[in-house]
Coordinates of C-alpha atoms and ligand atoms in Angstrom, one line a residue:
M1282 CA 41.6 148.3 66.9
S1283 CA 40.6 148.8 71.1
M1284 CA 42.7 149.8 73.8
I1285 CA 43.4 147.3 75.2
V1286 CA 43.0 147.5 79.5
R1287 CA 46.7 145.6 80.8
R1288 CA 46.8 146.8 83.8
L1289 CA 45.0 143.8 86.5
S1290 CA 43.5 144.4 89.8
R1291 CA 45.5 143.1 93.4
A1292 CA 42.9 140.8 93.0
A1293 CA 42.7 139.7 89.7
T1294 CA 46.7 138.3 89.9
A1295 CA 45.6 135.5 91.8
G1296 CA 44.4 132.2 90.3
L1297 CA 46.1 128.9 89.4
V1298 CA 48.0 127.4 86.9
A1299 CA 47.9 124.6 83.8
A1300 CA 50.5 123.3 80.8
A1301 CA 53.8 123.3 78.2
A1302 CA 55.8 124.0 74.5
L1303 CA 57.8 127.3 72.4
T1304 CA 61.2 128.2 73.4
A1305 CA 62.7 132.1 74.4
A1306 CA 66.4 132.6 75.7
A1307 CA 68.2 132.5 78.3
H1308 CA 70.0 134.5 80.9
S1309 CA 73.0 134.7 82.9
A1310 CA 73.7 135.9 86.9
E1311 CA 74.9 135.0 89.7
A1312 CA 74.1 132.4 92.0
A1313 CA 74.5 131.1 95.2
D1314 CA 76.6 134.0 96.6
T1315 CA 73.3 135.3 98.7
L1316 CA 71.0 133.7 101.3
G1317 CA 68.1 133.3 98.8
S1318 CA 69.8 132.1 96.3
A1319 CA 72.1 129.8 98.7
A1320 CA 68.2 129.1 99.9
A1321 CA 67.3 128.2 96.8
G1322 CA 69.8 125.1 96.3
Q1323 CA 68.8 123.8 99.2
G1324 CA 64.5 123.9 97.9
R1325 CA 64.1 126.5 100.7
Y1326 CA 62.9 130.6 100.6
F1327 CA 65.9 132.7 103.3
G1328 CA 63.3 135.6 104.6
T1329 CA 63.2 138.0 106.1
A1330 CA 61.1 140.7 107.6
V1331 CA 61.1 144.1 107.0
A1332 CA 59.5 147.4 108.1
A1333 CA 57.4 149.9 105.2
S1334 CA 59.9 152.7 107.1
H1335 CA 63.2 151.4 105.7
L1336 CA 62.1 150.7 102.2
G1337 CA 63.3 154.3 101.4
E1338 CA 67.2 153.7 103.1
S1339 CA 69.1 153.4 99.8
D1340 CA 71.3 150.6 102.1
Y1341 CA 68.2 148.8 103.9
A1342 CA 66.5 148.4 100.1
A1343 CA 69.9 146.7 98.2
T1344 CA 70.3 144.8 101.2
L1345 CA 66.9 143.5 101.2
D1346 CA 67.0 143.2 97.3
R1347 CA 70.7 140.9 97.6
E1348 CA 70.2 138.6 99.7
F1349 CA 66.5 137.5 100.4
S1350 CA 63.3 135.3 98.2
S1351 CA 61.1 136.3 101.1
V1352 CA 59.4 138.9 103.3
T1353 CA 57.4 139.3 106.3
P1354 CA 55.8 142.9 107.1
E1355 CA 57.4 142.9 111.1
N1356 CA 54.0 145.2 112.3
E1357 CA 52.3 146.7 109.0
M1358 CA 49.8 143.4 107.7
K1359 CA 48.6 143.4 112.0
W1360 CA 45.5 144.1 113.1
D1361 CA 46.0 147.4 114.7
A1362 CA 47.6 148.1 111.8
T1363 CA 44.8 147.8 109.1
E1364 CA 41.9 147.2 110.9
P1365 CA 42.3 150.3 113.3
S1366 CA 38.6 151.1 113.5
R1367 CA 36.3 148.3 112.7
G1368 CA 35.5 147.9 109.7
S1369 CA 38.0 150.4 107.8
F1370 CA 40.7 148.3 106.6
T1371 CA 43.9 150.8 105.5
F1372 CA 46.3 148.7 103.5
T1373 CA 49.8 151.2 102.3
S1374 CA 51.7 150.6 105.0
A1375 CA 51.2 146.8 103.9
D1376 CA 51.1 147.7 100.6
R1377 CA 54.5 149.4 99.7
I1378 CA 55.7 146.4 101.3
V1379 CA 53.5 143.2 99.3
D1380 CA 54.6 145.6 96.0
H1381 CA 58.4 145.8 96.5
A1382 CA 58.4 142.0 97.3
Q1383 CA 56.4 141.9 94.1
S1384 CA 58.6 143.7 92.2
Q1385 CA 62.5 141.8 93.6
G1386 CA 60.5 138.2 92.9
M1387 CA 60.0 137.8 96.3
D1388 CA 58.0 135.9 98.6
V1389 CA 55.0 137.6 100.8
R1390 CA 54.8 135.7 104.3
G1391 CA 51.1 137.4 106.1
H1392 CA 51.6 138.1 110.0
T1393 CA 49.3 138.3 111.9
L1394 CA 45.5 137.7 111.3
V1395 CA 44.2 136.5 114.6
W1396 CA 46.3 137.8 117.8
H1397 CA 46.2 139.3 121.1
S1398 CA 49.0 141.7 120.7
Q1399 CA 48.4 145.1 118.9
L1400 CA 45.2 145.1 118.9
P1401 CA 43.2 148.1 117.9
S1402 CA 41.0 149.4 121.1
W1403 CA 37.5 148.6 119.6
V1404 CA 38.2 144.8 119.8
S1405 CA 38.6 143.5 123.9
P1406 CA 35.1 145.3 124.6
L1407 CA 33.0 143.5 122.1
G1408 CA 30.8 140.5 123.9
A1409 CA 31.3 136.6 122.1
Q1410 CA 28.6 137.0 119.0
D1411 CA 30.1 140.2 117.8
L1412 CA 33.5 139.3 118.6
R1413 CA 33.4 135.8 116.9
T1414 CA 32.1 138.4 113.6
A1415 CA 34.8 140.6 113.6
M1416 CA 37.5 138.3 114.3
N1417 CA 35.7 136.5 110.2
A1418 CA 35.2 140.6 108.5
H1419 CA 39.0 140.9 109.9
I1420 CA 40.4 137.7 108.2
N1421 CA 38.1 137.8 105.3
G1422 CA 39.4 141.7 104.6
L1423 CA 42.6 141.2 105.0
M1424 CA 43.1 137.5 103.2
G1425 CA 40.9 138.6 100.7
H1426 CA 43.1 142.4 99.4
Y1427 CA 46.0 139.9 99.4
K1428 CA 44.4 136.4 97.2
G1429 CA 46.6 134.9 95.9
E1430 CA 49.4 136.9 97.1
I1431 CA 50.7 135.5 100.5
H1432 CA 52.5 132.5 100.2
S1433 CA 51.9 131.7 103.5
W1434 CA 49.8 133.5 106.7
D1435 CA 50.2 133.3 110.0
V1436 CA 47.0 132.9 111.0
V1437 CA 47.1 132.6 114.6
N1438 CA 50.0 134.0 116.5
E1439 CA 50.7 133.0 120.1
A1440 CA 47.5 131.6 121.6
F1441 CA 49.8 129.7 124.3
Q1442 CA 50.8 130.6 127.8
D1443 CA 54.4 130.1 128.7
G1444 CA 55.6 127.7 131.5
G1445 CA 54.8 124.5 132.6
S1446 CA 51.2 124.3 131.8
G1447 CA 50.9 124.1 128.2
A1448 CA 47.3 126.0 128.6
R1449 CA 45.9 127.9 126.1
R1450 CA 47.1 132.5 126.9
S1451 CA 43.8 134.1 128.4
S1452 CA 43.5 137.4 125.5
P1453 CA 40.5 138.6 124.3
F1454 CA 39.5 135.4 121.7
Q1455 CA 40.0 132.6 124.2
D1456 CA 37.9 134.8 127.1
K1457 CA 34.7 134.7 125.4
L1458 CA 35.0 132.5 122.1
G1459 CA 37.0 129.3 123.9
D1460 CA 39.4 126.9 122.3
G1461 CA 37.2 127.0 119.4
F1462 CA 38.0 130.5 118.1
I1463 CA 41.8 128.6 117.0
E1464 CA 39.4 126.1 114.9
E1465 CA 37.6 129.0 113.5
A1466 CA 40.3 131.1 112.4
F1467 CA 41.5 128.3 110.2
R1468 CA 38.6 127.5 108.5
T1469 CA 37.5 131.1 108.2
A1470 CA 40.9 131.7 106.2
R1471 CA 40.6 128.8 104.7
A1472 CA 37.7 130.0 102.2
A1473 CA 39.0 133.4 102.0
D1474 CA 42.7 132.2 99.9
P1475 CA 42.3 128.8 99.8
A1476 CA 45.6 129.0 97.5
A1477 CA 47.3 131.0 100.9
K1478 CA 49.4 128.0 103.4
L1479 CA 47.5 127.8 106.6
C1480 CA 50.5 128.6 109.5
Y1481 CA 50.0 128.5 113.9
N1482 CA 52.9 130.7 114.6
D1483 CA 54.2 131.0 118.4
Y1484 CA 57.9 131.1 120.6
N1485 CA 58.8 128.8 123.5
T1486 CA 57.9 125.9 121.3
D1487 CA 61.9 125.8 119.4
G1488 CA 62.6 122.6 121.6
V1489 CA 60.3 119.8 123.2
N1490 CA 58.6 121.2 126.2
A1491 CA 54.7 122.0 128.2
K1492 CA 54.2 123.9 125.7
S1493 CA 55.5 123.0 122.8
N1494 CA 53.7 119.6 123.5
A1495 CA 50.5 121.4 123.6
V1496 CA 50.8 123.3 119.9
Y1497 CA 51.4 119.3 119.0
D1498 CA 48.7 118.1 120.1
M1499 CA 46.1 120.8 119.0
V1500 CA 48.4 120.3 115.0
K1501 CA 47.6 116.7 116.0
D1502 CA 43.5 117.3 116.6
F1503 CA 43.4 119.3 113.8
K1504 CA 45.0 117.0 111.3
S1505 CA 43.1 114.4 113.2
R1506 CA 39.6 116.1 112.3
G1507 CA 39.5 117.4 109.1
V1508 CA 40.7 121.2 110.0
P1509 CA 42.3 122.8 107.4
I1510 CA 45.9 123.6 108.9
D1511 CA 49.5 123.2 107.0
C1512 CA 52.4 124.8 108.6
V1513 CA 53.9 125.7 112.0
G1514 CA 55.6 128.4 112.8
F1515 CA 58.2 128.5 114.8
Q1516 CA 59.5 131.8 116.1
S1517 CA 63.1 131.7 117.8
H1518 CA 63.7 134.3 118.9
F1519 CA 67.5 132.7 120.8
N1520 CA 69.5 134.5 123.4
S1521 CA 71.2 133.1 126.2
N1522 CA 68.4 132.3 128.8
S1523 CA 66.7 131.2 125.9
P1524 CA 69.0 129.7 123.6
V1525 CA 68.9 126.3 120.8
P1526 CA 67.8 124.0 122.2
S1527 CA 70.0 121.2 121.9
D1528 CA 65.9 119.1 120.3
Y1529 CA 65.5 121.6 118.2
R1530 CA 65.5 119.1 114.9
H1531 CA 64.0 116.6 116.6
N1532 CA 61.1 119.3 118.2
L1533 CA 61.0 120.3 113.8
Q1534 CA 61.0 116.9 112.6
R1535 CA 57.9 115.4 115.2
F1536 CA 56.0 118.2 113.3
A1537 CA 56.7 117.7 109.9
D1538 CA 55.0 113.5 110.3
L1539 CA 52.0 115.0 112.0
G1540 CA 51.9 115.9 107.9
V1541 CA 52.1 120.3 107.5
D1542 CA 54.9 121.8 106.5
V1543 CA 57.5 123.7 109.4
Q1544 CA 58.8 127.3 109.0
I1545 CA 61.7 129.0 111.1
T1546 CA 59.3 132.6 111.3
E1547 CA 61.5 134.5 112.8
L1548 CA 64.9 133.7 113.9
D1549 CA 67.1 136.1 115.7
I1550 CA 69.9 135.4 118.1
E1551 CA 71.3 137.5 120.8
G1552 CA 75.7 137.9 121.1
S1553 CA 78.2 138.9 118.4
G1554 CA 81.4 136.6 116.4
S1555 CA 81.6 133.2 116.0
A1556 CA 79.8 131.9 119.1
Q1557 CA 76.8 133.6 117.7
A1558 CA 77.5 132.5 114.0
A1559 CA 77.9 128.3 115.5
D1560 CA 74.3 128.5 117.0
Y1561 CA 73.3 130.7 113.3
T1562 CA 74.4 128.1 111.7
K1563 CA 72.7 125.2 114.3
V1564 CA 69.6 126.3 113.1
V1565 CA 69.8 126.5 109.7
E1566 CA 70.9 122.9 109.8
A1567 CA 68.2 122.0 112.0
C1568 CA 66.3 123.2 109.1
L1569 CA 67.9 121.3 106.5
A1570 CA 68.1 118.3 108.4
V1571 CA 63.5 117.6 108.0
S1572 CA 62.6 117.3 104.6
R1573 CA 59.5 119.6 105.7
C1574 CA 61.5 122.8 106.8
T1575 CA 60.1 125.0 103.7
G1576 CA 61.9 128.6 104.6
M1577 CA 63.8 130.3 107.1
T1578 CA 62.8 133.6 107.6
V1579 CA 65.6 136.2 110.1
W1580 CA 63.1 139.0 111.6
G1581 CA 65.3 142.1 110.1
V1582 CA 67.8 143.1 108.1
T1583 CA 70.1 144.8 110.1
D1584 CA 70.8 145.2 113.8
K1585 CA 70.0 148.7 114.2
Y1586 CA 66.4 148.3 112.9
S1587 CA 65.7 145.0 115.6
W1588 CA 63.6 144.6 118.1
R1589 CA 66.0 143.6 120.4
S1590 CA 69.1 145.9 118.7
G1591 CA 71.0 146.0 121.4
G1592 CA 71.4 142.1 121.6
T1593 CA 73.1 142.6 117.4
P1594 CA 70.7 139.4 116.7
L1595 CA 70.6 139.8 113.1
L1596 CA 73.2 139.1 110.3
F1597 CA 74.3 142.2 109.6
D1598 CA 75.8 145.2 111.6
G1599 CA 74.1 148.5 111.6
D1600 CA 76.2 149.6 108.7
Y1601 CA 74.8 146.8 106.6
N1602 CA 78.3 145.1 106.8
E1603 CA 78.0 141.1 106.8
K1604 CA 78.7 139.8 110.3
P1605 CA 80.2 136.3 111.2
A1606 CA 76.9 135.0 111.5
Y1607 CA 76.4 135.9 107.3
G1608 CA 79.0 133.2 106.4
A1609 CA 77.8 130.2 109.0
V1610 CA 74.6 130.7 107.0
L1611 CA 75.6 131.0 104.0
S1612 CA 78.1 128.3 104.0
A1613 CA 75.6 126.1 105.8
L1614 CA 73.3 126.7 102.8
G1615 CA 76.1 125.4 101.1
G1616 CA 76.5 129.2 99.1
S1617 CA 80.0 130.2 98.0
G1618 CA 81.3 132.1 101.3
G1619 CA 80.8 136.0 99.0
P1620 CA 81.9 137.7 95.6
G1621 CA 85.1 137.5 95.6
D1622 CA 86.1 134.1 97.3
P1623 CA 88.0 131.8 94.6
G1624 CA 85.8 129.8 92.7
D1625 CA 82.8 131.0 94.0
P1626 CA 80.5 130.4 91.8
G1627 CA 78.0 133.0 91.8
D1628 CA 80.1 136.2 90.9
P1629 CA 78.9 137.5 88.9
G1630 CA 79.2 136.4 84.8
D1631 CA 78.8 132.2 86.3
G1632 CA 75.4 130.1 84.4
A1633 CA 72.6 130.7 85.9
S1634 CA 70.0 130.3 84.1
C1635 CA 66.4 130.4 83.1
T1636 CA 64.6 129.4 79.9
A1637 CA 60.6 130.2 79.1
T1638 CA 58.0 128.4 77.2
Y1639 CA 54.6 128.6 76.4
T1640 CA 51.5 126.7 75.6
R1641 CA 48.0 127.7 74.7
T1642 CA 46.4 125.2 77.2
A1643 CA 42.6 125.7 76.5
D1644 CA 41.3 128.1 73.6
W1645 CA 37.5 129.3 72.3
S1646 CA 35.6 131.3 69.5
S1647 CA 36.6 135.0 71.4
G1648 CA 40.0 134.3 73.5
Y1649 CA 42.5 131.6 75.4
N1650 CA 44.4 130.9 78.3
G1651 CA 48.0 130.9 78.4
Q1652 CA 50.4 129.5 80.7
V1653 CA 54.3 130.1 80.4
T1654 CA 56.7 127.8 82.6
I1655 CA 60.2 129.0 84.1
T1656 CA 62.8 126.7 83.8
A1657 CA 66.3 127.2 85.9
G1658 CA 69.3 125.9 84.5
A1659 CA 71.8 123.9 85.3
E1660 CA 71.6 126.2 89.0
P1661 CA 69.2 127.7 91.4
I1662 CA 67.7 131.3 91.0
S1663 CA 65.7 133.3 93.3
S1664 CA 63.9 135.2 90.8
W1665 CA 63.4 135.1 87.7
T1666 CA 61.7 138.0 85.0
A1667 CA 59.9 136.5 81.1
T1668 CA 58.3 138.9 78.4
V1669 CA 55.1 137.7 76.1
T1670 CA 54.6 139.7 73.7
L1671 CA 50.9 139.7 72.6
P1672 CA 49.7 140.8 69.3
A1673 CA 48.2 144.0 68.8
Q1674 CA 44.3 143.5 68.9
Q1675 CA 44.8 140.5 72.0
S1676 CA 43.9 141.8 75.6
V1677 CA 44.4 140.1 78.8
S1678 CA 42.1 139.7 81.6
S1679 CA 43.3 137.8 84.1
L1680 CA 46.8 136.3 84.7
W1681 CA 48.0 134.0 87.5
N1682 CA 51.3 133.0 90.1
G1683 CA 52.8 136.1 88.6
T1684 CA 53.5 139.8 88.3
P1685 CA 52.9 141.7 85.1
T1686 CA 53.6 144.7 84.6
W1687 CA 52.7 146.5 80.8
S1688 CA 54.8 148.3 78.2
G1689 CA 52.1 149.0 75.2
N1690 CA 51.6 145.0 74.4
V1691 CA 54.4 143.3 75.9
M1692 CA 53.9 142.1 79.3
T1693 CA 56.5 141.7 81.8
V1694 CA 56.2 138.9 84.3
R1695 CA 57.8 139.1 87.8
P1696 CA 57.0 135.6 90.2
S1697 CA 54.4 136.9 92.6
W1698 CA 55.3 133.6 95.1
N1699 CA 57.4 131.3 92.6
G1700 CA 60.5 133.0 92.8
P1701 CA 63.2 130.3 93.7
L1702 CA 63.7 127.6 92.0
A1703 CA 66.4 124.6 92.5
A1704 CA 68.5 123.8 89.3
G1705 CA 65.9 122.3 86.4
A1706 CA 63.0 123.3 88.4
S1707 CA 60.5 124.9 86.9
T1708 CA 57.2 126.9 87.9
S1709 CA 54.1 128.4 85.7
F1710 CA 51.9 131.3 84.8
G1711 CA 48.7 131.3 83.2
F1712 CA 46.7 134.2 81.7
T1713 CA 43.4 134.4 79.8
A1714 CA 43.3 137.0 76.4
A1715 CA 41.1 138.4 74.6
K1716 CA 41.7 136.7 71.1
N1717 CA 39.6 140.8 69.5
G1718 CA 40.4 139.3 66.1
S1719 CA 43.1 137.4 66.4
D1720 CA 44.4 134.3 66.5
A1721 CA 48.0 134.9 66.5
A1722 CA 50.1 133.2 69.2
P1723 CA 51.3 134.9 71.6
T1724 CA 55.4 135.6 71.7
V1725 CA 57.9 135.0 74.7
G1726 CA 61.0 136.1 75.3
T1727 CA 63.4 136.1 77.0
C1728 CA 63.6 134.9 80.5
T1729 CA 65.9 136.3 82.7
A1730 CA 67.4 134.7 86.0
S1731 CA 68.7 136.0 88.8
Ligands
LIG2644 O1 56.0 153.4 114.6 C1 55.2 153.7 116.2 C2 56.1 155.2 116.2 O2 55.3 156.1 115.7 C3 56.2 155.8 117.6 O3 56.9 156.8 117.6 C4 57.1 154.2 118.4 C5 56.4 154.6 119.9 O4 57.1 153.9 120.9 O5 56.2 153.1 117.9 C6 56.1 153.1 117.0 O6 55.8 151.7 116.9 C7 56.4 150.3 117.0 C8 56.3 149.6 116.1 O7 57.0 148.7 116.7 C9 56.9 150.2 115.3 O8 58.6 150.5 115.3 C10 55.6 150.2 118.2 O9 55.9 150.9 120.2 C11 56.4 149.3 119.0 O10 55.0 148.1 120.2 C12 56.4 147.6 117.4 O11 56.7 146.3 118.6 C13 57.0 145.5 117.5 C14 56.3 144.6 118.2 O12 56.0 143.5 117.2 C15 55.3 144.7 119.4 O13 54.8 143.3 119.9 C16 57.9 145.3 116.5 O14 58.8 146.0 116.0 C17 58.2 143.3 116.8 O15 59.6 143.2 115.7 C18 57.2 142.8 117.1 O16 57.4 141.5 115.9 C19 56.6 140.6 117.0 C20 55.8 139.7 115.6 O17 54.8 140.0 115.8 C21 55.7 138.2 117.1 N1 56.1 137.7 117.7 C22 57.2 138.7 118.4 C23 58.0 139.5 117.7 C24 58.9 140.3 118.7 O18 58.3 140.4 119.8

């Protein structure tokens, strides 16, 4: 029997799904006593910005892994970090975050492809045609590297001016390519990774104002002309000068009504105590009230690493203690208030679970396609792990909608983007196998949920 190549390239884990029938075991784990699991119960993700440089800090990683179901690299996917000199891409730090997220079954938001800030110095001097070529090459290079692994990309970030004009912001892209650069970036992005949701992301657009009206008009125009846009990100950086707007929910809803998803992408609220907690509650309630608000991301794990650390704007203090805002968010998400609370259904030993079922969805003389469907039990889950044991002769050449690791002929699969599931909800991953003389079916083993 020949040696089998088990490991797949980063790009080869991407793809589509097909249908399912053979059952495996269930396993219990914690339920809605974390931000991620509580949000999953509402059909949403709850994410955080992450810096690769902090992943080695055990309390940071433990808090991240326990609480969040999605990550956004805070700086590591930006243009200056990924293409510091033209055509020379560097993914080391971003890969570290994506690998960590995948090992924990978290989704990844891509931030950001085209932005006037954190641009390497070689970009600005380019002439119009060269800049257009460079912009498209950057999108293709970054999205190609992570094809199939990013749930949503911030394709264009902060392209509109503050103030009352509703005008586009001056930038190399705007000044040399005109308004059309945004449309071009989205069209290029769609072709580069058709599975990724494509978002426009901005700040001070959280309520109805001249800037959000201008973004609204652009999205409406894109939808009417078939320009590929799937979502709008509302950064939601709040403080006393820029409080949570009273028409926040209404504003999210009017964008959703254009036919796009909305996401809260960089949430932080300066303050402390019950006032900060009350503001966080408003934000979570607004998202939950809008069915197309698919998830929320806070802009960091702990106050001590926040870009506004002096304003203590996050959910965990510098020692990773839960702040009142944490409890408020968990409660607004329908969570149980934390481990150990009387009657907390999320304490260890409670019954979150999943099942895995296998079916062969295509068959030919030398190979077949298999599909494994993961179904959450009676409680929501934030992630899952399933094992598939292949007959020794067989080899897997591609796998989609999951991230595999191998031990001999046992494939352990975690989510690529599809970790959180509401109670009773399903997702699936698929794979192509070569028979190499054995037509036997693989065996699906334990499904574990967390
Ligand atoms: O890593 C270097 C370090 O080596 C050096 O010693 C130090 C000296 O200044 O700089 C460090 O890099 C800093 C980097 O954050 C990492 O900490 C940069 O100077 C600093 O400019 C950078 O700030 C980031 C900022 O974007 C840049 O515009 C923040 O971390 C990041 O939170 C912030 O995020 C933005 C979003 O991308 C877009 N929306 C607004 C949001 C907040 O400004």
